[in-house]
XYZ file of C-alpha atoms in Angstrom:
421
model
C -14.486 17.941 8.309
C -15.765 14.361 8.428
C -13.548 11.396 7.616
C -14.563 7.740 7.504
C -12.203 4.760 7.747
C -13.505 1.554 6.185
C -11.635 -1.229 7.926
C -11.509 0.831 11.112
C -11.175 -2.372 13.148
C -7.694 -2.953 11.727
C -4.812 -3.084 14.172
C -3.231 -0.398 11.942
C -5.906 2.106 12.985
C -4.236 3.483 16.150
C -1.304 4.544 13.941
C -3.767 6.524 11.835
C -5.497 7.967 14.904
C -2.169 9.088 16.337
C -1.423 10.950 13.120
C -4.826 12.654 13.104
C -4.279 13.713 16.715
C -0.725 15.018 16.300
C -1.338 16.744 12.967
C -4.703 18.297 13.713
C -3.523 21.705 12.502
C -2.770 20.144 9.108
C -6.036 18.194 8.947
C -8.750 19.601 11.252
C -10.998 16.558 11.616
C -14.229 17.310 13.463
C -15.753 13.829 13.063
C -14.055 10.504 12.481
C -16.083 7.360 11.846
C -14.490 3.921 12.132
C -16.423 1.338 10.095
C -15.937 -2.410 10.389
C -18.125 -5.546 10.539
C -15.956 -6.987 13.339
C -17.853 -5.456 16.253
C -15.604 -6.721 19.059
C -12.389 -5.439 17.470
C -14.087 -2.181 16.537
C -15.134 -1.577 20.131
C -11.567 -2.097 21.390
C -10.004 0.146 18.777
C -12.713 2.780 19.018
C -12.112 3.054 22.757
C -8.370 3.427 22.307
C -8.913 5.980 19.527
C -11.010 8.164 21.830
C -8.377 7.935 24.563
C -5.622 8.950 22.129
C -7.656 11.974 21.029
C -8.378 12.885 24.655
C -4.730 12.569 25.713
C -3.612 14.864 22.914
C -6.436 17.324 23.402
C -8.092 16.729 20.055
C -11.682 18.060 20.066
C -12.901 15.756 17.292
C -15.669 13.212 17.769
C -14.948 9.520 17.134
C -17.781 7.097 16.434
C -17.862 3.443 15.404
C -20.357 1.541 13.288
C -20.828 -1.595 11.218
C -23.290 0.272 8.956
C -21.245 1.343 5.950
C -23.880 3.565 4.366
C -24.550 5.471 7.583
C -20.855 5.723 8.386
C -19.802 7.297 5.084
C -22.850 9.566 4.706
C -21.686 13.135 4.295
C -18.002 12.255 4.580
C -15.420 14.506 2.961
C -12.999 11.618 2.512
C -13.173 7.849 2.939
C -10.029 5.867 3.677
C -9.981 2.205 2.656
C -7.775 -0.239 4.593
C -9.358 -3.641 4.023
C -8.122 -7.201 4.215
C -10.722 -9.494 2.699
C -10.357 -12.892 4.337
C -8.215 -11.517 7.154
C -4.868 -12.939 8.207
C -6.074 -16.446 7.384
C -6.289 -15.535 3.691
C -2.928 -13.813 3.890
C -1.396 -16.973 5.329
C -2.696 -18.909 2.331
C -1.364 -16.286 -0.101
C 2.086 -16.654 1.442
C 2.198 -20.473 1.481
C 0.562 -22.207 -1.494
C 2.720 -20.446 -4.138
C 5.772 -21.978 -2.452
C 4.432 -25.411 -3.429
C 5.206 -24.416 -7.038
C 8.590 -22.904 -6.230
C 7.253 -19.351 -6.514
C 7.420 -16.506 -4.031
C 4.559 -16.409 -1.547
C 3.710 -12.772 -0.860
C 0.458 -10.905 -0.341
C 0.949 -8.123 -2.902
C 3.001 -9.584 -5.722
C 3.118 -12.826 -7.659
C 0.333 -15.381 -7.331
C -0.534 -14.373 -3.763
C -0.911 -10.779 -4.865
C -3.273 -11.837 -7.630
C -5.373 -13.821 -5.156
C -5.656 -10.749 -2.952
C -6.655 -8.598 -5.941
C -9.358 -11.071 -6.964
C -10.823 -11.079 -3.458
C -10.520 -7.349 -2.960
C -11.472 -5.497 -6.142
C -15.186 -6.472 -6.227
C -15.620 -5.586 -2.552
C -13.885 -2.224 -2.926
C -15.951 -1.349 -5.986
C -19.158 -2.136 -4.093
C -18.017 0.083 -1.222
C -17.115 2.871 -3.656
C -20.551 2.776 -5.276
C -22.146 3.093 -1.860
C -19.846 6.000 -1.040
C -20.891 7.647 -4.308
C -24.544 7.420 -3.243
C -24.045 8.554 0.363
C -21.207 11.060 -0.091
C -20.952 11.923 -3.804
C -18.253 14.567 -3.315
C -16.028 12.459 -1.078
C -12.485 11.535 -2.041
C -11.556 7.868 -1.690
C -8.029 7.303 -0.399
C -6.992 3.712 -0.968
C -4.411 2.048 1.268
C -5.785 -1.414 0.484
C -3.338 -3.728 -1.273
C -2.563 -4.344 -4.015
C -2.858 -0.547 -4.167
C -2.030 -0.142 -7.849
C -4.648 -2.611 -9.093
C -7.299 -1.482 -6.596
C -6.761 2.192 -7.446
C -6.921 1.368 -11.144
C -10.261 -0.375 -10.614
C -11.617 2.643 -8.743
C -10.480 5.147 -11.359
C -11.742 3.010 -14.236
C -15.176 3.048 -12.590
C -15.126 6.843 -12.410
C -14.528 7.290 -8.690
C -12.649 10.200 -7.112
C -9.756 8.107 -5.868
C -6.058 8.336 -5.100
C -3.883 5.412 -4.021
C -1.456 5.658 -1.117
C 1.567 3.601 -0.058
C 4.031 4.190 2.771
C 7.198 3.014 0.966
C 8.173 6.468 -0.311
C 7.581 8.328 2.945
C 9.551 5.656 4.792
C 12.539 6.138 2.481
C 12.211 9.913 2.712
C 12.428 9.670 6.511
C 15.354 7.248 6.323
C 17.367 9.426 3.924
C 16.633 12.559 5.969
C 18.022 10.846 9.081
C 21.154 9.710 7.227
C 21.715 13.233 5.898
C 20.768 14.917 9.194
C 18.127 17.133 7.576
C 14.374 17.431 8.018
C 12.124 15.189 5.906
C 10.581 18.278 4.308
C 13.985 19.033 2.747
C 14.022 15.698 0.883
C 12.371 15.266 -2.508
C 12.500 11.793 -4.035
C 12.668 11.099 -7.745
C 10.326 8.174 -7.112
C 9.113 6.257 -10.142
C 7.405 2.994 -11.070
C 4.326 1.073 -10.047
C 3.057 0.349 -6.563
C 5.539 -1.987 -4.852
C 7.760 -1.769 -7.932
C 9.575 1.550 -7.575
C 13.041 3.052 -7.612
C 14.494 6.239 -6.152
C 16.465 7.552 -9.124
C 17.339 10.759 -7.316
C 17.317 12.218 -3.808
C 17.096 16.001 -3.995
C 17.688 18.537 -1.275
C 15.253 21.427 -1.249
C 12.602 20.243 -3.694
C 12.137 18.891 -7.230
C 14.830 21.229 -8.626
C 17.252 20.703 -5.753
C 20.701 19.115 -5.815
C 20.725 15.353 -6.312
C 22.633 13.885 -3.373
C 21.917 10.231 -4.172
C 25.459 9.403 -5.433
C 26.993 10.711 -2.210
C 24.307 8.998 -0.147
C 25.122 5.643 -1.729
C 28.864 6.204 -1.411
C 28.685 7.062 2.293
C 25.731 4.969 3.477
C 25.464 2.244 0.851
C 26.113 -0.593 3.294
C 23.308 0.500 5.633
C 20.860 1.055 2.775
C 21.715 -2.319 1.236
C 21.263 -4.048 4.586
C 17.800 -2.523 4.979
C 16.860 -3.737 1.497
C 18.522 -7.118 2.117
C 20.416 -6.807 -1.131
C 24.208 -7.019 -1.651
C 25.972 -3.671 -1.667
C 27.432 -4.293 -5.171
C 23.876 -4.502 -6.553
C 23.172 -0.953 -5.379
C 26.521 0.243 -6.721
C 25.730 -1.293 -10.103
C 22.205 0.127 -10.241
C 23.105 3.563 -8.916
C 19.547 3.907 -7.584
C 17.669 2.719 -4.508
C 14.993 0.116 -5.293
C 11.982 -0.494 -3.107
C 12.498 -3.456 -0.792
C 9.809 -5.228 -2.836
C 12.295 -5.430 -5.720
C 14.098 -8.159 -3.780
C 11.289 -10.501 -4.862
C 12.427 -9.885 -8.442
C 16.188 -9.434 -8.045
C 16.642 -12.398 -5.647
C 13.521 -14.498 -6.264
C 15.004 -17.962 -5.756
C 16.889 -16.878 -2.641
C 13.671 -15.446 -1.194
C 11.741 -18.639 -1.978
C 14.343 -20.691 -0.102
C 14.124 -18.339 2.876
C 10.330 -18.377 2.944
C 10.299 -22.150 2.901
C 12.591 -22.380 5.921
C 10.831 -20.156 8.473
C 7.360 -19.188 9.726
C 5.458 -16.946 7.346
C 5.114 -13.218 7.859
C 1.359 -13.808 8.107
C 1.882 -16.096 11.105
C 4.109 -13.486 12.756
C 1.538 -10.743 12.131
C -1.334 -12.885 13.417
C 0.522 -13.440 16.704
C 1.381 -9.742 16.876
C -2.239 -8.756 16.245
C -3.386 -10.955 19.120
C -0.957 -9.183 21.429
C -1.927 -5.754 20.088
C -5.634 -6.372 20.624
C -4.922 -7.357 24.221
C -3.022 -4.091 24.677
C -5.800 -2.088 23.042
C -8.266 -3.462 25.555
C -6.367 -1.894 28.470
C -8.460 1.128 29.542
C -5.294 2.846 30.779
C -3.655 2.797 27.342
C -4.003 6.194 25.674
C -1.237 6.155 23.051
C -0.175 3.815 20.279
C 1.977 1.035 21.764
C 5.590 0.543 20.672
C 4.718 -2.932 19.359
C 2.640 -1.329 16.600
C 5.830 -0.156 14.868
C 6.642 -3.824 14.142
C 3.227 -4.420 12.560
C 4.121 -2.518 9.382
C 2.689 0.633 7.869
C 5.289 2.993 9.325
C 4.478 6.662 8.604
C 1.158 5.640 7.048
C -0.637 8.161 9.236
C 1.551 11.065 8.159
C 1.186 10.189 4.485
C -2.591 9.850 4.885
C -2.903 13.178 6.703
C -0.802 14.989 4.087
C -2.822 13.498 1.230
C -6.222 14.175 2.780
C -5.180 17.726 3.677
C -4.141 18.426 0.084
C -7.331 16.941 -1.375
C -9.645 18.714 1.077
C -7.837 21.881 2.106
C -7.446 25.375 0.711
C -3.702 25.629 1.128
C -2.819 25.179 -2.534
C -1.095 22.245 -4.219
C 1.230 19.882 -2.405
C 3.800 17.555 -3.988
C 3.424 13.965 -2.769
C 4.049 10.406 -3.925
C 0.712 8.837 -4.865
C -0.828 6.223 -7.121
C -2.753 7.852 -9.945
C -3.419 7.681 -13.690
C -0.342 7.588 -15.911
C -1.700 9.965 -18.567
C 1.557 10.037 -20.500
C 3.883 10.252 -17.495
C 5.596 7.026 -18.541
C 5.120 7.134 -22.338
C 5.565 3.391 -22.788
C 2.452 2.688 -20.636
C -1.204 3.229 -21.468
C -2.745 6.451 -20.195
C -5.145 4.504 -17.963
C -2.362 2.582 -16.229
C -1.797 3.584 -12.605
C 1.726 4.693 -11.715
C 3.353 5.594 -8.402
C 5.199 8.884 -8.777
C 5.523 12.359 -7.344
C 2.381 14.333 -8.149
C 0.947 17.772 -7.552
C -2.113 17.223 -5.361
C -4.922 19.676 -4.645
C -8.699 19.736 -4.390
C -9.011 18.711 -8.040
C -6.924 15.568 -7.575
C -3.409 14.372 -8.410
C -1.403 15.311 -11.514
C 1.951 13.522 -11.929
C 5.110 15.579 -12.245
C 7.247 15.034 -15.317
C 9.547 12.024 -15.077
C 12.864 11.771 -16.967
C 13.194 8.927 -19.448
C 13.323 5.696 -17.468
C 16.309 3.431 -18.029
C 15.357 0.256 -19.972
C 16.483 -1.848 -17.010
C 13.533 -0.468 -15.053
C 11.165 0.439 -17.884
C 11.095 -3.153 -19.127
C 10.040 -4.520 -15.743
C 7.480 -1.740 -15.252
C 5.926 -2.455 -18.650
C 5.873 -6.183 -17.904
C 4.168 -5.805 -14.521
C 1.745 -3.196 -15.855
C 0.658 -5.679 -18.538
C 0.103 -8.262 -15.806
C -1.998 -5.701 -13.904
C -4.194 -5.247 -16.995
C -4.925 -8.953 -16.984
C -5.251 -9.142 -13.201
C -7.891 -6.412 -13.191
C -9.776 -8.135 -15.996
C -9.793 -11.361 -13.985
C -10.931 -9.521 -10.842
C -13.791 -7.826 -12.694
C -15.001 -10.729 -14.845
C -13.710 -13.872 -13.170
C -12.953 -17.118 -14.949
C -10.179 -19.664 -14.698
C -8.707 -18.755 -18.086
C -8.341 -15.092 -17.129
C -6.606 -16.048 -13.882
C -4.221 -18.344 -15.737
C -3.390 -15.654 -18.314
C -2.626 -13.125 -15.591
C -0.298 -15.566 -13.863
C 1.414 -16.489 -17.132
C 2.013 -12.770 -17.770
C 3.624 -12.145 -14.370
C 7.431 -11.886 -14.616
C 7.857 -13.978 -11.444
C 5.933 -16.861 -13.049
C 5.931 -16.768 -16.856
C 5.779 -20.544 -17.527
C 2.588 -22.323 -18.514
C 3.043 -25.258 -16.141
C 3.604 -22.934 -13.201
C 0.650 -20.779 -14.231
C -1.633 -23.822 -14.423
C -0.515 -25.238 -11.084
C -0.837 -21.874 -9.372
C -4.271 -21.306 -10.886
C -5.509 -24.595 -9.451
C -4.210 -23.690 -6.014
C -5.450 -20.112 -6.110
C -8.990 -21.172 -6.954
C -9.003 -23.996 -4.416
C -7.906 -21.706 -1.594
C -10.238 -18.822 -2.464
C -13.569 -20.472 -3.307
C -15.390 -18.823 -0.414
C -14.381 -15.375 -1.677
C -14.855 -15.918 -5.430
C -18.483 -16.738 -6.289
C -17.540 -17.719 -9.839
C -14.766 -20.149 -8.812
């Protein structure tokens, strides 16, 4: 089995390599190709990847290349983990929206739109090249904003599934609180990428007992602290929102916080510098502890499980993925991309049935999905007016003066990545 990782020079990659090495019985990779234009970083990470495989006795071959077409040729699956513009672009995404009193974040709000505009055309070009060099390959997208990027891929007819680590992180957290194995936890996970709620936590599978009320009663303070939301908010909701919901439920508070401390992008940039220095140590043959602070926890396990289901012969597996709505949430268009539990096998992902979503959540999902329609249109066709409409439609913006000011800033900060700007 051949896998290719586009963006293999990412500091995330050793997390992925560790998962491939530990879970080789689940996903028997014979060849792994790391692809990245950043040759120096790729050399460091490729060396560490080989040492991790060697330490854990993995027989697979790891190669590195900056040649995308050669790297993906004959691949069974291609994983995308790109950051167009690097941490410098992320820093901009997190700062200029604050000038308008709006949240600065790389996957939602105006910063998220900027990232989508930079990313979608590049990903679609990569996908077309994958289609030529490996027409049967599955594309697994971990590139943010995952929902919009996956929607672009599916709309263009690619074999693609989107992946996020929020659900698997919560599954692991709840399993630890309940003192059970993660495999015993099934989440009633529903919404859009980075806009989800756990409306149930079931022991033993989709038809198991819902233990969420007891979980909130006994561990509500700890869960609320992790989400950085007041405990009474969780009690009132009766569900567990993704930590990204804090940008919606406490927007003004978050804006004040972001304006009073260094950005997350600055923290990550400093961390990446330290990680790359560690990766260059020829004695290092495991992922360093610092990597856990970089983000992407359990990404490797989610990626291995998804790839194994798409490529293996073990029958369907139930996993949280980003895929076409197709009636799952009846108030959304069929071609919207939702993040829900789905049955995954070699033919792709089919969402499980979802109970009627409470209007408190359905309204926000519908609102953000409409924004994503406009965001994808702007990413595909460009134009200042399309950008402004997408921003006006976003529930964190929604005022014409803010939309106009943010549009000006977005275009000014992204000219090198947007040929039409």
